[in-house]
Short mmCIF file of C-alpha atoms in Angstrom, two decimals:
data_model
loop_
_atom_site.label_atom_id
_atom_site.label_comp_id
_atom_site.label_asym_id
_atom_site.label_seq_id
_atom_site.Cartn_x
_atom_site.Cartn_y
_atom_site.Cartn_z
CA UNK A 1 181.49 34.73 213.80
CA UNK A 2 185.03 35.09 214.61
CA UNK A 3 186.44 38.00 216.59
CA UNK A 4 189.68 39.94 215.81
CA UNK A 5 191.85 42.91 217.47
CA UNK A 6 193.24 45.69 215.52
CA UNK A 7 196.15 47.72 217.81
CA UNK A 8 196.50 50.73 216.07
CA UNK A 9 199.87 51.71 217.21
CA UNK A 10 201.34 54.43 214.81
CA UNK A 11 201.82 57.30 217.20
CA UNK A 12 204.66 58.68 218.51
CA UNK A 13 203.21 61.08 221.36
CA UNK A 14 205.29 63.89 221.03
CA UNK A 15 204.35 65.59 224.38
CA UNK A 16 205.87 62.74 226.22
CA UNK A 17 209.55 63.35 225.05
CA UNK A 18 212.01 62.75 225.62
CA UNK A 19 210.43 59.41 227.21
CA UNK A 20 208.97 59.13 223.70
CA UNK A 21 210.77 59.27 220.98
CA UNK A 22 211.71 57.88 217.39
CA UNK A 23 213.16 54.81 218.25
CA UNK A 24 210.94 53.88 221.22
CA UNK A 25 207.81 55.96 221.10
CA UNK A 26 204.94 56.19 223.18
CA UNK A 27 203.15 52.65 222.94
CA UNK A 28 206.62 51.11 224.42
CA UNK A 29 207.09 52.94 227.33
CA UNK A 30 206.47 51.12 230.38
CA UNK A 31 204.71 53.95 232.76
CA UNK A 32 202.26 52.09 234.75
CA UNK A 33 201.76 48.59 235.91
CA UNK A 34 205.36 46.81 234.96
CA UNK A 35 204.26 46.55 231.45
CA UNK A 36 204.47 48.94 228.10
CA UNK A 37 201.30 50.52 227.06
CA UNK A 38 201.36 47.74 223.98
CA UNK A 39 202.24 45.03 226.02
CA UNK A 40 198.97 45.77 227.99
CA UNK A 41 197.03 46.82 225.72
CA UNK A 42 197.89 42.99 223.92
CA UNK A 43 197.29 41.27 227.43
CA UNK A 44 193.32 42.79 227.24
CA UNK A 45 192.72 41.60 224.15
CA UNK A 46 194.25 38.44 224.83
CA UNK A 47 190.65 38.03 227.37
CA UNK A 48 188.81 38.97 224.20
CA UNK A 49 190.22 36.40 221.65
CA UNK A 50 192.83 34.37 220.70
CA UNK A 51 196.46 35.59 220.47
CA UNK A 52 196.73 34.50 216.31
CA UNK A 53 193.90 36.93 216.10
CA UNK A 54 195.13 39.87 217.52
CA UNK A 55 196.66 42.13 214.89
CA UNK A 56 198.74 45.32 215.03
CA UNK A 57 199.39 48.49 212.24
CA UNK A 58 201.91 50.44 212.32
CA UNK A 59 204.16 52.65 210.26
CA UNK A 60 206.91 51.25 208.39
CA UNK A 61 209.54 53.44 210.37
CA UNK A 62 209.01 51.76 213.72
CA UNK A 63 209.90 48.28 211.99
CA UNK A 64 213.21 47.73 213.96
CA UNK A 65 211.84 48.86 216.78
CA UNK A 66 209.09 46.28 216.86
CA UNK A 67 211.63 43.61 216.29
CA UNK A 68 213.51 44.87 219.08
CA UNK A 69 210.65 45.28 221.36
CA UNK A 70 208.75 42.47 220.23
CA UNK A 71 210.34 40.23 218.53
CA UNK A 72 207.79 37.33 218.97
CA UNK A 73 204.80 39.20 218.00
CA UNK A 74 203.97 37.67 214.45
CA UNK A 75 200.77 39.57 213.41
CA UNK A 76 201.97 43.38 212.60
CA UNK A 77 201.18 45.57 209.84
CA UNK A 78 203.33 47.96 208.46
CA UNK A 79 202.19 51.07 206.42
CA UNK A 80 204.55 52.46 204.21
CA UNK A 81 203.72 55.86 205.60
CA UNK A 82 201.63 57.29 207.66
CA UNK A 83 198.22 58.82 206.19
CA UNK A 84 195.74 58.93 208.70
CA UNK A 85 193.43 56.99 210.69
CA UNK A 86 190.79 55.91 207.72
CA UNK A 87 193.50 54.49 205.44
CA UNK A 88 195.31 52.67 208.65
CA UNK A 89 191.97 51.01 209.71
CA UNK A 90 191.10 50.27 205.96
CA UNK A 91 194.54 48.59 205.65
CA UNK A 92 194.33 46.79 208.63
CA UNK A 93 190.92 45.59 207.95
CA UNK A 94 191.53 44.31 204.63
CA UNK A 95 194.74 42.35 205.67
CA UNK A 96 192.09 40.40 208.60
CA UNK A 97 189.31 40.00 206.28
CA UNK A 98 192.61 38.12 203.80
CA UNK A 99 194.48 36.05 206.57
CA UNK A 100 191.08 35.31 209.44
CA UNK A 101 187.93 36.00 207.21
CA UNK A 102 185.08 37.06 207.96
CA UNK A 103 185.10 38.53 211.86
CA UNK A 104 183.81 41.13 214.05
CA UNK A 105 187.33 43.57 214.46
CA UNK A 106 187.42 45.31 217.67
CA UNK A 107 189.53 48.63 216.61
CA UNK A 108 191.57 49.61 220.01
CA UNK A 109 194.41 52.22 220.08
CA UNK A 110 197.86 51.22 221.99
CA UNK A 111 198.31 53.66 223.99
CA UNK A 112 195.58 54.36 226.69
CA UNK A 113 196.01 53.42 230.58
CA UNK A 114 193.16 51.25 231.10
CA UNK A 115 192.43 50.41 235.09
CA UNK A 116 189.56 47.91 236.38
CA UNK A 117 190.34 45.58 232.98
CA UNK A 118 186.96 43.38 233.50
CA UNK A 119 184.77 46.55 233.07
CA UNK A 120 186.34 47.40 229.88
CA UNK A 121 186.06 43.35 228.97
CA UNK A 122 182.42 43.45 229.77
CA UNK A 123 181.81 46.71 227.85
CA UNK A 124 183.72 45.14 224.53
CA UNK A 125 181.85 42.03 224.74
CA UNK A 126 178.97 43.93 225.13
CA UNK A 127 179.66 46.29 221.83
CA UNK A 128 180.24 42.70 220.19
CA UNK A 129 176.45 41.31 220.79
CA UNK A 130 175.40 44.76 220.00
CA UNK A 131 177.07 44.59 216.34
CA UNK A 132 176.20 40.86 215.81
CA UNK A 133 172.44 41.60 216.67
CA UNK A 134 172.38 44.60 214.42
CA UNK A 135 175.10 44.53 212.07
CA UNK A 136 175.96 48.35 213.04
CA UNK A 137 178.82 50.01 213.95
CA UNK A 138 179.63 49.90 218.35
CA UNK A 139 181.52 52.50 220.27
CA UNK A 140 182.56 52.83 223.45
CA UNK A 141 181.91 55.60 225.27
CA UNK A 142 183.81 56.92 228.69
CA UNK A 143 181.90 59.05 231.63
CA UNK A 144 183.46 61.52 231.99
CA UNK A 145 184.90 62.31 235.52
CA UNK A 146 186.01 65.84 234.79
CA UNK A 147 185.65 68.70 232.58
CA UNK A 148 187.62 67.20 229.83
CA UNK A 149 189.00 70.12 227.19
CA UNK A 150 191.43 67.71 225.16
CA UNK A 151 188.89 65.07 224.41
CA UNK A 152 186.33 64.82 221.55
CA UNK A 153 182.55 63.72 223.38
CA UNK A 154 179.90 61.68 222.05
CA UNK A 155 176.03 62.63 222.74
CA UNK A 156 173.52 60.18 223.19
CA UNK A 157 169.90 59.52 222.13
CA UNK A 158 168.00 56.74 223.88
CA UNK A 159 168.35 53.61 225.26
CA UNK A 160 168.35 50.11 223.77
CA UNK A 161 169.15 47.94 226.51
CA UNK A 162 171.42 47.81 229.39
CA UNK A 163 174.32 49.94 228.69
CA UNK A 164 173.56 50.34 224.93
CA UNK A 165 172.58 53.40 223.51
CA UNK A 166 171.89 55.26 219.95
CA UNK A 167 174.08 57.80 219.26
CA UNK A 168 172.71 61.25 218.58
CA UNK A 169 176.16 63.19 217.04
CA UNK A 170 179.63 63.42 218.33
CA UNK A 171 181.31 66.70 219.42
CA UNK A 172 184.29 68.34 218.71
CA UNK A 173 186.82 68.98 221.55
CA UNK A 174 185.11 71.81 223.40
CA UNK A 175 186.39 74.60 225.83
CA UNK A 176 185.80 74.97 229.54
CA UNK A 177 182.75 75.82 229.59
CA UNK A 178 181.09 73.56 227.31
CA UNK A 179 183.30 70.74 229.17
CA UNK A 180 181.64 71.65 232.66
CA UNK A 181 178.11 71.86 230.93
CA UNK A 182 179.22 67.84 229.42
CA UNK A 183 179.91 67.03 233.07
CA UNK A 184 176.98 67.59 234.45
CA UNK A 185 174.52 66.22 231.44
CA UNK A 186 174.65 62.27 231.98
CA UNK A 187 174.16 61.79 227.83
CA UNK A 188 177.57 63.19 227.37
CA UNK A 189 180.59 60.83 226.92
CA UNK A 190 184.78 60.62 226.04
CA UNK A 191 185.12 59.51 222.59
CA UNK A 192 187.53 56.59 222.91
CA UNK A 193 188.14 55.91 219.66
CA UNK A 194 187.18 52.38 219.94
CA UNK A 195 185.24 50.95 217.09
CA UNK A 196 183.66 47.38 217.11
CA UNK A 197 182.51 46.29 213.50
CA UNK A 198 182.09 43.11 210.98
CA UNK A 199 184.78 43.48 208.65
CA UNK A 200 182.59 43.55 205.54
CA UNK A 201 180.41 46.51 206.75
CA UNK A 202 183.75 48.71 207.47
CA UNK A 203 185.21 47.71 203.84
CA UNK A 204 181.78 48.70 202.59
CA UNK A 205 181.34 51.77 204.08
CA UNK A 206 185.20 52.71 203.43
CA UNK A 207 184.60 51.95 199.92
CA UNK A 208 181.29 53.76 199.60
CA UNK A 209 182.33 57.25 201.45
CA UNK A 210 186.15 57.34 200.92
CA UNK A 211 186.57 55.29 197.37
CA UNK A 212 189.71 56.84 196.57
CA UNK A 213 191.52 55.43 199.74
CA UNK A 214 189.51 51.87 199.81
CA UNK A 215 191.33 51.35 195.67
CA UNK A 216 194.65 52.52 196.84
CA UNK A 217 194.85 50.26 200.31
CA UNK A 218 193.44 47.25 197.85
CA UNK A 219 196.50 48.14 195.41
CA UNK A 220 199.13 48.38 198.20
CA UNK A 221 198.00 45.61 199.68
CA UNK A 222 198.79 43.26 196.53
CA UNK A 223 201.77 45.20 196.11
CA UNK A 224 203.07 44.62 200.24
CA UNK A 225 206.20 42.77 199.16
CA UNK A 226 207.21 45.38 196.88
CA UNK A 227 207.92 48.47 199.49
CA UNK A 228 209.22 50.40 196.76
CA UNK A 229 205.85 49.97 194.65
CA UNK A 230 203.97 49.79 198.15
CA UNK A 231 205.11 53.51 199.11
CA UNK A 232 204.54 54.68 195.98
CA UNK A 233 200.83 53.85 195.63
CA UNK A 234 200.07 54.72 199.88
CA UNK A 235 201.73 57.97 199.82
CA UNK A 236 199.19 58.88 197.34
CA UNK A 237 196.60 58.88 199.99
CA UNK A 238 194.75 61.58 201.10
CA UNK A 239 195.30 61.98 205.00
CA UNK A 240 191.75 61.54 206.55
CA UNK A 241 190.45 60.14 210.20
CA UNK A 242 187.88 57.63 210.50
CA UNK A 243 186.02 59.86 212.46
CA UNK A 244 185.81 62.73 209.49
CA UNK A 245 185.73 60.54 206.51
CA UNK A 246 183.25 57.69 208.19
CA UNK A 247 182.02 58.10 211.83
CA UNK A 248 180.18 61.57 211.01
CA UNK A 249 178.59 60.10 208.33
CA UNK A 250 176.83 57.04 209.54
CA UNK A 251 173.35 56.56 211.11
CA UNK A 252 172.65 53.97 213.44
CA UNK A 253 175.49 54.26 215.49
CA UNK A 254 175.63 51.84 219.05
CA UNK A 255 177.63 52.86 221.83
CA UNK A 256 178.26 51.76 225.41
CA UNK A 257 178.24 53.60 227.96
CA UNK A 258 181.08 52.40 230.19
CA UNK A 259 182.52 53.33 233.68
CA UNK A 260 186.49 52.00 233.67
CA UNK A 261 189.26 53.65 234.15
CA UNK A 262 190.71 55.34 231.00
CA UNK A 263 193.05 58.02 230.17
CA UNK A 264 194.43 58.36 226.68
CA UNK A 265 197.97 59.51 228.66
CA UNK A 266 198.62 62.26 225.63
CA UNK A 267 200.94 64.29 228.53
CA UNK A 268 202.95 64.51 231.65
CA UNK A 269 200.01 66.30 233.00
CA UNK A 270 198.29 63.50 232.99
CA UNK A 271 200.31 61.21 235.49
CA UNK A 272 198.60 63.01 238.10
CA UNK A 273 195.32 61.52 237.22
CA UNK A 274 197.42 58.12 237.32
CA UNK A 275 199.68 58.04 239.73
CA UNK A 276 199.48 58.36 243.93
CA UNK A 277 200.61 62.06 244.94
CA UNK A 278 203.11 62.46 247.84
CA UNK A 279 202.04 64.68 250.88
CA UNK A 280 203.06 67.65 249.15
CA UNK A 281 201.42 66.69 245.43
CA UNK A 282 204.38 65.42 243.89
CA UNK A 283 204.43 62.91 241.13
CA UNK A 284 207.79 60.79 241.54
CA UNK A 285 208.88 58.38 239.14
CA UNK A 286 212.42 56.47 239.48
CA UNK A 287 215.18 57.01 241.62
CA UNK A 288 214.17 60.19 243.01
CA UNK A 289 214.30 62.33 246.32
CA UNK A 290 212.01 65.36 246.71
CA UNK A 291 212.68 67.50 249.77
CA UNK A 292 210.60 70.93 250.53
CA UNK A 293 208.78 71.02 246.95
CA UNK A 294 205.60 71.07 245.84
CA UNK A 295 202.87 69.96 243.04
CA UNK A 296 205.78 68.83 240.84
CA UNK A 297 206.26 65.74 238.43
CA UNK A 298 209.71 64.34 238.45
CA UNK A 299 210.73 61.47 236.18
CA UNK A 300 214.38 59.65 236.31
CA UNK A 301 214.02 57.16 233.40
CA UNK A 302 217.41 56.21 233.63
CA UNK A 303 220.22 55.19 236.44
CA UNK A 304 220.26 59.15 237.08
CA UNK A 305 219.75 59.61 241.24
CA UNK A 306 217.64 62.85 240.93
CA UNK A 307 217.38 65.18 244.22
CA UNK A 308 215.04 68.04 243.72
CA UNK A 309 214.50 71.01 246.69
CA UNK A 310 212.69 74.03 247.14
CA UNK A 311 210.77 74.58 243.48
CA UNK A 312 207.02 74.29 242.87
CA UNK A 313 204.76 73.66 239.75
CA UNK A 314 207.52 72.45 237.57
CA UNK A 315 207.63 69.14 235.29
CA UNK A 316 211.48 67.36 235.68
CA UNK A 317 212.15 64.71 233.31
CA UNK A 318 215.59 63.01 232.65
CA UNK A 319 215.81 60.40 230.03
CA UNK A 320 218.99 59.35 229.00
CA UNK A 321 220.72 62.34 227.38
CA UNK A 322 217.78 64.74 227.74
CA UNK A 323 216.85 67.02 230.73
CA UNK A 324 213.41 67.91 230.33
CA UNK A 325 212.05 70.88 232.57
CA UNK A 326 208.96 73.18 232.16
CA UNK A 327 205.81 74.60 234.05
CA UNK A 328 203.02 72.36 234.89
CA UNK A 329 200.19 72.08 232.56
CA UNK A 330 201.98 73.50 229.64
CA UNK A 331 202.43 70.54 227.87
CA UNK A 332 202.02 71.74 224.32
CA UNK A 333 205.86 73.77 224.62
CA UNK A 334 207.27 70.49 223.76
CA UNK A 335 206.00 70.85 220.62
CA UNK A 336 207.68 73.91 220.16
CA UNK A 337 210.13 72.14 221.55
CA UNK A 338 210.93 69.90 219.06
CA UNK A 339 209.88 71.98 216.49
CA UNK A 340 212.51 74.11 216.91
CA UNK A 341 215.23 70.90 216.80
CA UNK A 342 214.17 69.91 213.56
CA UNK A 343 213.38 73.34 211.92
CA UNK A 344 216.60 75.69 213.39
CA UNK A 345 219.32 75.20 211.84
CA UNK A 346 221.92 76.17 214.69
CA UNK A 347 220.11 73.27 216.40
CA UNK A 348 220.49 70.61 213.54
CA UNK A 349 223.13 68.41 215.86
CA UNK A 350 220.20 68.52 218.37
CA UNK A 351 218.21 65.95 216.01
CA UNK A 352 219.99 62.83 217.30
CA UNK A 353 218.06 63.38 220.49
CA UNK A 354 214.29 63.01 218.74
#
């Protein structure tokens, strides 16, 4: 049977502005290894199949910005607007199972750093034999290397063979202490939110426990060269995630256990578990000079010469025309952030800068 990627690349990833934003958001920033995220991300499945099979979906709105980015990239999908994770995958599915057939679609988000690349090869191919001999649904499942508060888990049941294992439930994102408990019991895992499946089972199952979104994708889809008529029909959609709508609801579920390198990158915080810390803990990224500071993350993303001195615990980033400052670890004000730019209205000429 023949094998397929579906990038799922739809995000933005707010708590990375102003790297991220509107016109270049998360999947296209280029943060570790020389590459973007996507450009990566495209490279791994490259060692999985062939390059006419590799598919990406995205929303309509990033359009130009794939053309600008990638303008050789054939293979994209774009939803007329964004509703969710079960009508993105349904969409996406449906338009391989039209153009490639009938294929096993590994489901991989855009966005994750991914180190030690033939660990995370040999843990696909392995979800791939797993679904072929079965026909079920595969996983992939991280070990955790710390107590992990932002991440859903996944429990497992017993062994199949090798690194294969029945899934017993998955688990909501827990707090502290439920994280350290996770960390110490070997059957808990990071839900990656990588899904390996034959493309008739996931239309199936779609159709069968969210019906209302498996008609409307099959409308839009005939409708794709109408955008107008397109939009029309997808906004309809209610917003649901694979996980809720299917995952939760399926028996037999396969997932590997696997041991690479993987952070889903969601915040600044994270570049410590990424990047080599100076003497004094620092985090420096770009053209930047750090002199009697300490445990700080500083980010020049443009020609800016940044020269920081005698401040502790703080997260610096300069993009362009932002300057970017807060406390470490309190990633979430840049929601508020930017919640505040596009609700306030004596901050309305502020918008440009999303």
């Amino acid at each position: 049977m023949k094998i397929s990627v579906l990038i799922m690349a739809g995000g933005i990833g707010e708590r990375l502005w102003p790297l991220s934003r509107e016109e270049k958001p998360k999947q296209f920033l280029t943060i570790y290894d020389n590459k973007s995220l996507i450009e990566q991300t495209i490279d791994r499945a490259k060692q999985i199949t062939s390059l006419e099979n590799i598919f990406i979906i995205t929303g309509n709105r990033y359009k130009s910005t794939f053309k600008k980015y990638m303008p050789d990239f054939q293979n994209i999908i774009y939803e007329p607007i964004g509703r969710d994770t079960t009508a993105a995958i349904a969409l996406g599915v449906y338009y391989i199972k039209e153009k490639v057939g009938d294929s096993i679609v590994v489901i991989v988000p855009a966005d994750p750093i991914i180190k030690e690349n033939k660990l995370f090869i040999d843990s696909i191919k392995e979800a791939i034999e797993r679904t072929k001999e079965t026909k079920n649904i595969s996983i992939i499942g991280i070990k955790p290397t710390r107590a992990e508060t932002g991440y859903g888990y996944i429990k497992l049941k017993d062994i199949i063979k090798y690194n294969s294992y029945n899934v017993d439930r998955f688990v909501e994102k827990p707090n502290l202490e439920k994280a350290k408990e996770y960390l110490k019991d070997s059957n808990y895992l990071w839900n990656s939110g990588m899904f390996i499946w034959d493309t008739d089972s996931i239309l199936k199952k779609i159709k069968t426990l969210a019906n209302d979104t498996y008609n409307k994708v099959v409308e839009t889809y005939k409708n794709i060269n109408d955008e107008n008529k397109a939009l029309e029909i997808f906004s309809t959609i209610e917003k649901k995630s694979f996980d809720f709508s299917i995952m939760e609801k399926l028996n037999d579920i396969i997932c590997i256990k696997s041991n690479f390198f993987w952070d889903d990158l969601g915040a600044f915080s994270a570049l410590y578990r990424i990047y080599e810390k100076d003497e004094n803990q620092n985090v420096t990224i770009g053209d930047v000079f750090v002199k009697d500071s300490n445990n700080n993350i500083i980010i020049s993303d443009d020609d800016t010469f940044m020269a920081i001195s005698g401040v502790e615990n703080l997260t610096i980033v300069k993009s362009k025309d932002v300057l970017l400052i807060y406390s470490n670890n309190e990633d979430n004000r840049i929601k508020d952030i930017l919640k505040d730019i596009k609700e306030k209205e004596e901050l309305k000429d502020k918008r440009k800068y999303i």
